[in-house]
Every structure is written in structure tokens, then in C-alpha cells.
Amino acid sequence: MSPGAVRGARARATGVAALPRPGGRHLLGRVLPLVLPLLFVALVWEACSRWAQTEEMPGLAEIGAAFVAILGSPRDLAGVSASLWRMAAGFALGLAIAVPVGLAMGRSPALARALNPITTMVYPVPKAALMPIIMLWFGIGDLSKVLVIFLGVSLPLLYHSYQGARSVDEKLVWSARAMGMRAAPRLVRIVLPGALPEVLLGCRVGIAMALITMVSSEMIARQDGAGELLFNALDMAVYPEVYAMILLIALIGLGLDFGFERLRRWLVRWSDTLQANDA
Amino acid sequence: MAENLIEIEGLRKQFDAPGGQSHIALEGIDLAVREGEFVSILGPSGCGKSTLLYMVGGFIAPSAGRIRVAGTAVDRPGPDRGPVFQEFALFPWKTVLQNVMYGLRVQNVPKAMARARAMALLDMVNLGPYADFFPKQLSGGMRQRVAIARTLAYEPRILLMDEPFGALDAHTRTNLQNELLGIWERDRKTVLFVTHGVDEAVFLSDRIVVMSASPGRVDEIVVVDLPRPRVRAELLVDRRYQDLVLHLEARLEVMQPSRTGAFS
């Protein structure tokens, strides 16, 4: 192989990163399209607030002050971090259970036939609506909330893992079998990486679901946490704090999604379908 | 005379469709392959030649009949039979080097040893400088070289090649045929090579199993009595090579469904 060809292939290898991003390479060009729509919403909000002159619609300054107050309150921050801890626990439980079950369903038509009716039935049920029942069984503590979050994230994780495992090229599995790899290691070392691009899409949906069920579970079982702060503020009609909490939850969601998207792209950097999944 | 390494007797494969209809892919296949022989399976598309190869590989089960490799009945895949697929089937999440090392690592060969052997094979197929690339960064011909190296790495007794050059352009195909022939003439592994290319089959093989379609049967077994090492430029002007190609093309021509069908 000539050195020229090697250089050509290397150029192709790095070419992916060198592709012009939408908005160009300048920081301003990349940040502006994100900030402008938000700025627009903020302006409309402020205008409405001034026009309506009601307590239920406080101005940006008031919301901002409440936001800063939350960030400065150790009790509030402890509540938010308790929420995040439960969310992480529920999500981890989903990863540990739903992903292997989904992958196994994708590889075993018999298992898929057995479990599909159950998952199809459970899918449309709002998981937070199960909270009162779960509280009867497990109390109002962390366990119930972690379980509800687990239920919330499980179905997208299960579904995408199932689809991912089904789409794994059979010849990859055959190649591994010919090398002498047995069924259990194949699931971990061939089916899981083969399904990974799809599994990670499920994770992205799962993170959003975890955030939603986290907040709603705390609305029902108010002990501590972001949802408790939000709905207590609502009950006590402290509106700036309500909107500040909503803003905080939205920013947490944005941050998690942004961080996860970075991780996802790095994990599937080998994949041909990386670009297609970017949309 | 050498012992038969692969023995196939009365092999039949039937695919059952969900509607209760069934399709007979292969019927009454008998074939024996000696150790060190290069045997091509040539036939029109739909004659079940790949199915036959997959059954020797142990990837799918026959409906009836027997396959024995080195005297033992085939019931699953094993490292004695290394497949090379048309679609390359490299592990996309592994680098080129990791792909070639993979079979050795599965068989618990120490990492340093597996690495050295994989690098030697990559050098053999002229891909040493690409060891740390991902498969998606390589061209089709390069990927197939990696796939061949990956299979050779764990030293299967038999190579099962399923139209390995079918997805490549003509120029790359010719290069890879030459490379494969070079490798084979050095270590004389037993090869079962599925193809629909007549000249490819004649150029590479000791014997060619010609198959007819629906159901797939062995139509004829042609012995390719051309001297080795073979050089393409010499073969092209060799009368025996030309006669074999013409004969096989005539056989395949007869089998083309379009010649007897409504559109002829």
C-alpha cells in the first residue's frame, strides 16, 4: 500500500470531524441559533407578564431572583440532588434489567412472543399513575420513587434494545460462533455492541422519561426533591419559585441531554449510521 | 489418495414458509472434498449454493442427509471451519487489528501473541498501516482483505468462502483473486468457494461443482486440470482454460430461467 493511499484514508478518517457544522465554526455562529429562540420566548413572556399584571405570571426579574435563591438554598439543593440520585438509580436499574431483556427478546423469537403482549399493554399506561399503588406496597420513601422511574425508563430501553438486537447482522453472530464463542458471551460481546447505536437512542428517550417520572412521582409523594419544591410552591402560590423550579428542571434536562449526546457520539464513533442518527 | 476431509451425503434443505408452503432449496447433494483441495461451487442465483456452504459451516441445519468434517458429524459452527462472507461481516466497533485478533482472543491466545500474529497477517494482505482504523474507514476490497486475515488468524482447517469477491469492482476482484491464490498456493488449505463467476472458479479451483436450480442439485463436477502456480495472463491464452470457461458458460446458459421462461 502506498503512503499516499494511507494519507488519503487518514484524511477520510478525520474528514468526519472536519465537516462544516451548521452555523459554521465560530462560537457565535453556533451559540446564536440556540439562544435566539429562547431569547424570543423570554421577551414574549416578559411582555405578557407586564400586560397581564397578575401574580400567576411574574416577570423575568422576579423569576430570576427566585432562581438565584433556590441555587443559594442548601435545603433546596439537597432536595434537587436527592431527585437526581433517585433518577440515576431508576435509570441504572432500567439499564441493568430492561436492556438485557430487550436484547434477549431480539435474539429469541419465543421470548419476544411471550413478552410482547405484556409490554404492549404496559406501554400506554402513564407510569406516574401507578405511584399511589406502588406507595401502598413500598411506602412513600425513595424505593417507590426509584421503582416508578425504573418503570418509566424501562419501556423505551426495552423497545430500542429489542429493535437493536433484531437488526444485528446475522453474519456477525455467525463469525463469532465460528470462532467458538458461546451464546452468553455473544450477547454481551456481539449483540450488545451491534445493537448499541439503537440502544443509545433508547437511552436518550429514557433520560427524558426518567426526568418526567421523577418530577411526577415527587408531585404525588412529597418528601423531598425538585418535584416537591415545585408543587409545594404551586400550592402556596409562590409563583416566581414555581417558574424558577420549572426553569431549573428544564436546564437539568438540557444539560443531561447535551452530556449524553456527547457520550453517545463517542461510543458509536465506529458506526456507519452515526451521521444518520444525528438528526 | 488423501482421506476425504468433507463428506456430504444425501443432503436436503427445505425452507418452510409461514403459509404452509415449503421451498426445497437443495435436494440429493453428494459431495466429497479432499484435504488441501480448492473446490468451487458454481451455479445460478437461487440454486442454494450459499445454503450448502452455511450447512457445512454448521450455521443452519440440514432437513435430511449428513455432513461430516474430518469424520465427525457437523452440528454447529466451529473454529475448524472459517467463514468469509460477501458482506465482509467485520465487527464494526473493533479496529482492523482487533478484528484480526478476535478469533485468537476468543480462543484465549495471550494478547501479545495474538497481536503479533494479527500484525503478520495484516502485513501479508498489505494492510499493516491500517491496523488502527475502523472498518468503516476502509474500502470494500480492504475490508475483505481484513475479513480474510481475520479468518486465517485462527487457522481453520477449512475456509468457507461465500461469494467473497461478489461485492467488489472488477479490478479489486482480480487483485484479490490473485492474492487469495498466492496465499492458498503457499499453505494449501481446504477451500470451499461459492461463486457465480465462471472465470473466477476456473482460475482458482481444483474442481468445480456445477449446480442447477430449483431445487438445487449437483449438475456436474468439473476437474480443472491446469498446472499451478497459475498466472492469469498465461491462462487467458491457454486452450484448456478457454475450453473449460466455454463449457461452464454453456452449462450455466442452459440453466438460465430466462431462456425457457415467458420473456425469452
XYZ file of C-alpha atoms in Angstrom:
543
model
C 0.000 0.000 0.000
C 1.429 3.355 -0.958
C 1.905 6.063 1.670
C -0.318 8.283 -0.440
C -3.203 5.867 -0.068
C -2.656 5.746 3.691
C -2.733 9.503 3.871
C -5.890 9.509 1.785
C -7.606 7.108 4.140
C -6.458 9.065 7.169
C -7.896 12.182 5.627
C -11.138 10.301 5.159
C -10.917 9.134 8.763
C -10.650 12.618 10.160
C -12.886 14.116 7.494
C -15.939 13.345 9.585
C -14.860 15.754 12.274
C -13.809 18.374 9.744
C -17.243 18.558 8.123
C -18.669 22.051 8.466
C -21.229 22.152 11.242
C -24.460 24.043 10.731
C -23.783 27.656 11.546
C -20.079 27.446 10.842
C -17.133 27.006 13.148
C -17.381 30.298 15.038
C -18.632 30.067 18.594
C -21.069 32.883 17.987
C -22.407 31.175 14.871
C -23.102 28.013 16.850
C -24.494 29.606 20.007
C -26.710 32.212 18.390
C -29.181 29.802 16.746
C -29.669 28.158 20.157
C -30.023 31.369 22.129
C -32.157 33.445 19.767
C -35.360 31.350 20.019
C -35.039 31.243 23.823
C -34.496 34.987 23.906
C -37.633 35.398 21.820
C -39.689 33.273 24.248
C -38.296 35.266 27.191
C -39.246 38.565 25.557
C -42.779 37.378 24.776
C -43.079 36.164 28.372
C -41.942 39.493 29.771
C -44.335 41.386 27.507
C -47.269 39.171 28.538
C -46.315 39.480 32.178
C -46.300 43.264 32.044
C -49.537 43.361 30.112
C -51.399 40.832 32.312
C -50.218 42.262 35.646
C -51.193 39.121 37.586
C -49.427 37.247 40.333
C -49.640 33.985 38.349
C -47.377 35.393 35.661
C -44.370 37.037 37.321
C -41.784 38.944 35.323
C -38.346 37.664 34.404
C -36.638 39.644 37.153
C -38.750 38.026 39.852
C -38.247 34.536 38.391
C -34.526 35.192 38.130
C -34.357 36.264 41.750
C -36.241 33.116 42.816
C -33.880 31.025 40.698
C -30.841 32.511 42.394
C -32.494 31.982 45.772
C -33.006 28.281 45.013
C -29.382 27.908 43.968
C -28.368 29.636 47.214
C -30.505 27.460 49.462
C -28.760 24.343 50.802
C -32.118 22.739 51.600
C -33.401 23.204 48.026
C -30.165 21.992 46.505
C -30.203 18.940 48.755
C -33.736 18.232 47.519
C -32.708 18.571 43.868
C -29.696 16.338 44.342
C -31.893 13.730 46.091
C -34.106 13.849 42.991
C -31.145 13.380 40.688
C -29.873 10.499 42.786
C -33.245 8.708 42.528
C -33.347 9.401 38.818
C -29.896 7.925 38.367
C -30.837 4.871 40.452
C -34.042 4.275 38.465
C -32.186 4.709 35.196
C -29.390 2.370 36.262
C -31.945 -0.238 37.275
C -33.525 0.138 33.819
C -30.138 -0.319 32.135
C -29.404 -3.381 34.236
C -32.767 -5.084 33.613
C -34.539 -3.689 30.537
C -31.523 -3.671 28.200
C -30.544 -7.355 28.703
C -34.204 -8.447 28.496
C -34.699 -6.402 25.321
C -31.533 -7.826 23.743
C -32.577 -11.374 24.656
C -36.041 -10.745 23.153
C -34.389 -9.565 19.961
C -32.413 -12.796 19.720
C -35.150 -15.183 20.812
C -38.452 -15.053 18.891
C -40.048 -17.300 21.542
C -39.163 -14.866 24.324
C -40.358 -11.937 22.210
C -43.697 -13.679 21.596
C -44.079 -14.318 25.314
C -43.258 -10.773 26.467
C -44.658 -8.640 23.645
C -48.297 -8.736 24.845
C -47.183 -7.585 28.293
C -45.025 -4.719 27.052
C -47.669 -3.593 24.553
C -50.243 -3.476 27.348
C -47.982 -1.623 29.782
C -46.686 0.861 27.189
C -49.548 3.418 27.173
C -50.012 3.383 30.974
C -48.622 6.625 32.474
C -46.108 5.247 34.934
C -46.586 8.055 37.454
C -50.241 6.998 37.692
C -49.004 3.781 39.265
C -47.334 5.769 42.018
C -50.226 5.520 44.551
C -50.296 1.718 44.197
C -46.546 1.408 44.482
C -46.678 3.662 47.551
C -49.165 1.274 49.130
C -46.689 -1.546 48.615
C -43.373 0.134 49.265
C -44.202 3.288 51.237
C -43.583 6.892 50.232
C -39.807 6.719 50.519
C -37.056 6.540 47.928
C -37.778 2.950 46.954
C -41.208 3.738 45.488
C -39.911 6.674 43.507
C -36.926 4.774 42.184
C -39.268 1.969 41.110
C -41.588 4.359 39.287
C -38.642 5.951 37.479
C -37.417 2.463 36.624
C -40.840 1.653 35.115
C -40.791 4.921 33.195
C -37.397 4.337 31.588
C -37.786 0.588 31.081
C -40.082 0.520 28.089
C -38.083 2.797 25.781
C -34.910 0.971 26.829
C -36.557 -2.417 26.276
C -38.077 -1.473 22.946
C -34.915 0.044 21.471
C -32.736 -2.800 22.770
C -35.141 -5.282 21.189
C -35.090 -3.467 17.839
C -31.327 -3.085 18.041
C -30.739 -6.774 18.730
C -33.042 -7.728 15.882
C -31.131 -5.565 13.457
C -27.712 -7.054 14.309
C -26.239 -8.620 11.192
C -26.595 -12.399 11.474
C -23.218 -12.874 9.789
C -21.522 -11.086 12.705
C -23.064 -13.613 15.066
C -22.041 -16.456 12.758
C -18.483 -15.155 12.567
C -18.291 -15.170 16.364
C -19.828 -18.652 16.566
C -17.264 -19.947 14.078
C -14.537 -18.613 16.373
C -16.044 -20.727 19.136
C -17.839 -18.028 21.139
C -20.759 -19.332 23.192
C -24.253 -17.857 23.466
C -23.910 -15.834 26.684
C -20.675 -14.039 25.731
C -22.121 -13.458 22.248
C -25.000 -11.496 23.787
C -22.551 -9.230 25.603
C -19.727 -9.017 23.092
C -21.511 -9.173 19.729
C -25.231 -8.421 20.124
C -24.804 -5.570 22.632
C -22.210 -3.598 20.625
C -24.077 -4.396 17.399
C -27.274 -3.037 18.915
C -25.541 -0.161 20.706
C -26.462 2.661 18.291
C -30.139 1.761 18.715
C -29.840 1.087 22.484
C -28.332 4.537 22.967
C -31.240 6.149 21.130
C -33.460 4.359 23.647
C -31.305 5.745 26.459
C -31.826 9.258 25.207
C -35.603 8.794 25.314
C -35.155 7.056 28.673
C -33.363 10.047 30.188
C -36.290 12.291 29.263
C -38.731 9.719 30.663
C -36.696 9.485 33.871
C -36.888 13.243 34.350
C -40.640 13.285 33.727
C -41.414 10.387 36.073
C -39.026 11.798 38.674
C -40.946 15.073 38.831
C -44.397 13.469 38.725
C -43.529 10.881 41.377
C -42.498 13.693 43.704
C -45.704 15.521 42.970
C -47.604 12.539 44.359
C -45.262 11.526 47.170
C -43.937 14.813 48.523
C -40.992 14.169 50.706
C -38.057 15.988 49.211
C -36.827 16.773 45.735
C -37.330 19.012 42.720
C -40.948 17.940 42.214
C -41.771 18.529 45.870
C -40.317 22.061 45.717
C -42.224 22.794 42.518
C -45.618 21.592 43.652
C -45.367 22.960 47.188
C -44.545 26.359 45.719
C -47.576 25.977 43.455
C -49.831 25.053 46.382
C -48.602 28.034 48.356
C -48.976 30.281 45.292
C -45.321 31.369 45.330
C -45.326 31.772 41.563
C -41.803 33.091 40.940
C -40.492 29.985 42.676
C -42.768 27.748 40.576
C -41.353 29.103 37.338
C -37.816 29.115 38.684
C -38.179 25.410 39.514
C -39.599 24.665 36.063
C -36.622 26.519 34.582
C -34.214 24.560 36.756
C -35.764 21.220 35.774
C -35.649 22.223 32.104
C -31.984 23.186 32.431
C -31.203 19.864 34.127
C -32.912 18.073 31.224
C -30.991 20.149 28.698
C -27.690 19.500 30.463
C -28.277 15.765 30.727
C -29.264 15.537 27.075
C -26.276 17.563 25.945
C -23.862 15.497 28.008
C -25.400 12.225 26.961
C -25.341 13.188 23.286
C -21.570 13.742 23.570
C -21.142 10.373 25.233
C -23.362 8.661 22.665
C -21.422 10.026 19.710
C -18.169 8.927 21.243
C -19.485 5.443 21.999
C -20.705 4.857 18.437
C -17.905 6.715 16.648
C -17.238 3.494 14.721
C -20.765 3.303 13.347
C -21.678 3.933 9.720
C -25.051 5.237 10.811
C -23.624 7.914 13.113
C -24.482 10.710 10.719
C -27.986 9.409 10.091
C -28.670 9.298 13.818
C -27.559 12.870 14.326
C -30.870 14.267 13.188
C -5.037 -40.816 -2.161
C -5.810 -38.437 0.674
C -8.710 -39.023 3.038
C -11.865 -37.024 2.362
C -11.994 -34.069 4.735
C -15.595 -33.113 3.925
C -18.211 -35.739 3.153
C -21.731 -34.767 2.190
C -24.366 -37.454 1.608
C -27.985 -37.158 0.515
C -28.205 -33.603 1.743
C -31.570 -31.888 1.532
C -32.730 -28.471 2.716
C -36.299 -27.387 2.805
C -37.483 -23.957 3.949
C -40.984 -23.860 5.404
C -42.830 -20.626 4.746
C -45.324 -19.423 7.370
C -48.250 -20.015 4.978
C -47.614 -23.766 4.978
C -45.845 -23.669 1.624
C -42.367 -25.050 1.518
C -39.476 -24.445 -0.796
C -36.891 -27.099 -1.474
C -33.551 -25.320 -1.701
C -31.305 -28.351 -2.028
C -32.001 -31.970 -2.897
C -29.844 -35.083 -3.002
C -26.449 -33.423 -2.662
C -23.486 -35.804 -2.523
C -20.003 -34.355 -2.419
C -16.598 -35.298 -1.068
C -13.719 -32.850 -0.694
C -10.154 -33.946 -0.007
C -7.802 -32.205 2.379
C -5.984 -29.369 0.627
C -8.406 -29.200 -2.257
C -9.798 -25.947 -3.653
C -13.384 -26.657 -4.652
C -15.738 -24.066 -6.105
C -19.499 -24.314 -6.048
C -20.790 -22.639 -9.180
C -24.383 -22.048 -10.104
C -27.098 -19.589 -10.996
C -28.589 -17.453 -8.230
C -31.169 -19.346 -6.219
C -29.506 -22.747 -6.636
C -28.827 -22.960 -2.901
C -25.047 -22.827 -3.176
C -24.706 -20.457 -0.235
C -27.180 -22.573 1.753
C -24.945 -25.579 1.127
C -21.931 -23.642 2.413
C -23.821 -22.463 5.516
C -24.749 -26.050 6.317
C -21.117 -27.171 6.068
C -20.358 -24.236 8.374
C -22.974 -25.521 10.824
C -24.817 -22.186 10.748
C -28.046 -23.776 9.517
C -29.247 -27.354 9.931
C -29.985 -29.708 7.016
C -33.507 -31.114 6.638
C -32.078 -34.524 5.740
C -28.737 -36.088 4.915
C -25.326 -35.972 6.544
C -22.322 -33.694 6.591
C -19.110 -34.978 8.112
C -15.928 -32.977 8.538
C -12.813 -34.999 9.383
C -15.096 -37.922 10.211
C -17.269 -36.017 12.699
C -20.878 -35.058 12.020
C -21.381 -31.281 11.764
C -23.956 -29.986 14.231
C -22.677 -26.449 14.981
C -20.065 -23.945 13.802
C -16.511 -24.447 14.939
C -13.070 -22.906 14.504
C -12.081 -25.750 12.158
C -14.326 -24.114 9.514
C -13.652 -20.405 8.984
C -16.237 -18.428 7.013
C -15.596 -15.421 4.772
C -18.793 -13.647 3.762
C -19.636 -11.486 0.779
C -20.643 -8.660 3.137
C -17.286 -8.929 4.990
C -19.093 -9.119 8.386
C -16.280 -7.357 10.232
C -17.081 -6.238 13.767
C -17.553 -2.511 13.080
C -16.833 -1.466 16.684
C -13.410 -3.116 16.587
C -10.387 -1.727 14.795
C -8.808 -3.638 11.929
C -6.179 -5.121 14.260
C -8.742 -6.022 16.923
C -10.868 -7.750 14.295
C -7.979 -9.922 13.162
C -7.013 -10.679 16.779
C -10.581 -11.507 17.746
C -10.707 -15.215 16.986
C -7.407 -15.784 18.765
C -8.604 -13.844 21.805
C -11.828 -15.884 21.895
C -9.608 -18.956 21.996
C -7.615 -17.462 24.898
C -4.398 -16.906 22.980
C -2.348 -14.407 25.042
C -2.758 -10.828 23.866
C 0.832 -10.223 22.797
C 0.915 -13.432 20.792
C -2.459 -12.730 19.151
C -1.291 -9.230 18.313
C 1.923 -10.396 16.700
C 0.106 -12.984 14.616
C -2.570 -10.488 13.567
C 0.054 -7.921 12.547
C 1.851 -10.548 10.462
C -1.388 -11.387 8.665
C -2.208 -7.720 8.108
C 1.234 -7.246 6.602
C 0.583 -10.254 4.384
C -2.553 -8.612 2.980
C -0.740 -5.250 2.789
C -2.864 -3.577 5.435
C -0.287 -3.133 8.181
C -0.552 0.692 8.154
C -4.324 0.438 8.649
C -4.215 -1.607 11.869
C -5.830 1.113 13.982
C -8.543 2.092 11.517
C -12.188 1.213 11.958
C -13.712 -0.929 9.166
C -15.972 1.923 8.036
C -12.877 3.907 7.087
C -11.728 1.264 4.579
C -12.790 0.477 1.016
C -14.642 -2.742 0.187
C -11.547 -4.513 -1.087
C -9.585 -3.564 2.027
C -12.410 -4.748 4.265
C -12.492 -8.112 2.550
C -8.716 -8.450 2.981
C -9.211 -7.811 6.695
C -12.004 -10.393 6.806
C -9.780 -12.995 5.133
C -6.955 -12.201 7.554
C -9.385 -12.428 10.487
C -10.440 -15.917 9.432
C -6.918 -17.116 8.586
C -5.759 -15.885 12.015
C -7.373 -18.709 13.958
C -6.115 -21.257 11.450
C -9.279 -23.067 10.401
C -8.711 -26.333 8.605
C -11.303 -25.350 6.006
C -12.073 -21.941 4.515
C -15.741 -21.436 3.639
C -15.931 -18.533 1.229
C -19.371 -17.236 0.277
C -19.016 -15.154 -2.899
C -16.243 -13.261 -1.112
C -15.453 -11.025 -4.075
C -19.036 -10.582 -5.281
C -19.475 -7.108 -3.816
C -16.237 -5.704 -5.265
C -15.477 -3.908 -8.505
C -13.821 -5.892 -11.295
C -10.335 -4.520 -10.755
C -10.332 -5.129 -6.993
C -11.847 -8.567 -7.548
C -8.986 -9.558 -9.868
C -6.406 -8.326 -7.357
C -7.989 -10.242 -4.520
C -8.262 -13.423 -6.613
C -4.533 -13.200 -7.257
C -3.821 -12.583 -3.575
C -6.035 -15.450 -2.466
C -4.410 -17.784 -4.960
C -0.980 -16.726 -3.716
C -1.946 -17.399 -0.103
C -3.552 -20.700 -0.976
C -0.661 -21.967 -3.063
C 1.595 -21.384 -0.053
C -0.355 -23.234 2.636
C -2.881 -25.333 0.649
C -5.811 -25.054 2.980
C -9.007 -26.815 2.022
C -11.304 -24.222 0.456
C -14.990 -24.371 -0.370
C -15.649 -21.345 -2.556
C -19.143 -20.286 -3.602
C -19.305 -18.127 -6.719
C -21.327 -17.373 -9.805
C -18.263 -16.242 -11.736
C -17.082 -18.836 -14.260
C -13.593 -17.434 -14.861
C -13.059 -16.946 -11.128
C -13.982 -20.592 -10.487
C -11.674 -21.905 -13.220
C -8.803 -19.630 -12.222
C -8.854 -20.703 -8.565
C -10.177 -24.243 -8.329
C -9.049 -27.843 -8.477
C -12.632 -28.926 -9.025
C -15.851 -27.082 -9.779
C -19.225 -28.324 -8.571
C -21.797 -27.033 -11.049
C -25.259 -26.731 -9.567
C -28.678 -26.395 -11.137
C -31.534 -24.504 -9.542
C -34.948 -25.237 -8.002
C -34.327 -27.500 -6.347
C -30.559 -27.109 -6.126
C -28.805 -30.249 -7.301
C -25.292 -31.155 -8.367
C -25.382 -30.947 -12.157
C -21.796 -31.795 -12.932
C -18.393 -31.876 -11.284
C -15.636 -30.489 -13.500
C -11.969 -31.197 -12.784
C -9.747 -28.206 -13.528
C -6.544 -29.832 -14.690
C -4.469 -26.691 -15.089
C -0.911 -26.526 -13.760
C -0.029 -24.483 -10.675
C 1.161 -21.940 -9.799
C -1.317 -20.297 -12.102
C -0.718 -16.960 -13.753
C -3.749 -15.184 -15.129
C -2.051 -13.833 -18.247
C -0.846 -17.312 -19.181
C -4.203 -18.946 -18.513
C -6.094 -16.484 -20.689
C -4.255 -17.765 -23.754
C -4.283 -21.399 -22.618
C -6.571 -23.540 -24.755
C -7.590 -25.775 -21.819
C -8.613 -22.732 -19.742
C -10.656 -21.346 -22.634
C -12.378 -24.695 -23.222
C -13.318 -25.001 -19.544
C -14.722 -21.472 -19.429
C -16.721 -22.036 -22.611
C -18.033 -25.366 -21.371
C -19.118 -23.954 -17.991
C -20.700 -20.891 -19.538
C -22.693 -23.128 -21.846
C -23.853 -25.213 -18.861
C -24.970 -22.116 -16.941
C -26.613 -20.692 -20.048
C -28.857 -23.749 -20.288
C -29.923 -23.244 -16.667
C -30.889 -19.596 -17.035
C -34.623 -19.441 -16.389
C -34.984 -16.547 -18.831
C -34.083 -18.864 -21.735
C -37.065 -21.078 -21.161
C -39.415 -18.622 -19.489
C -42.054 -16.269 -20.808
C -39.591 -13.495 -21.592
C -37.331 -15.437 -23.989
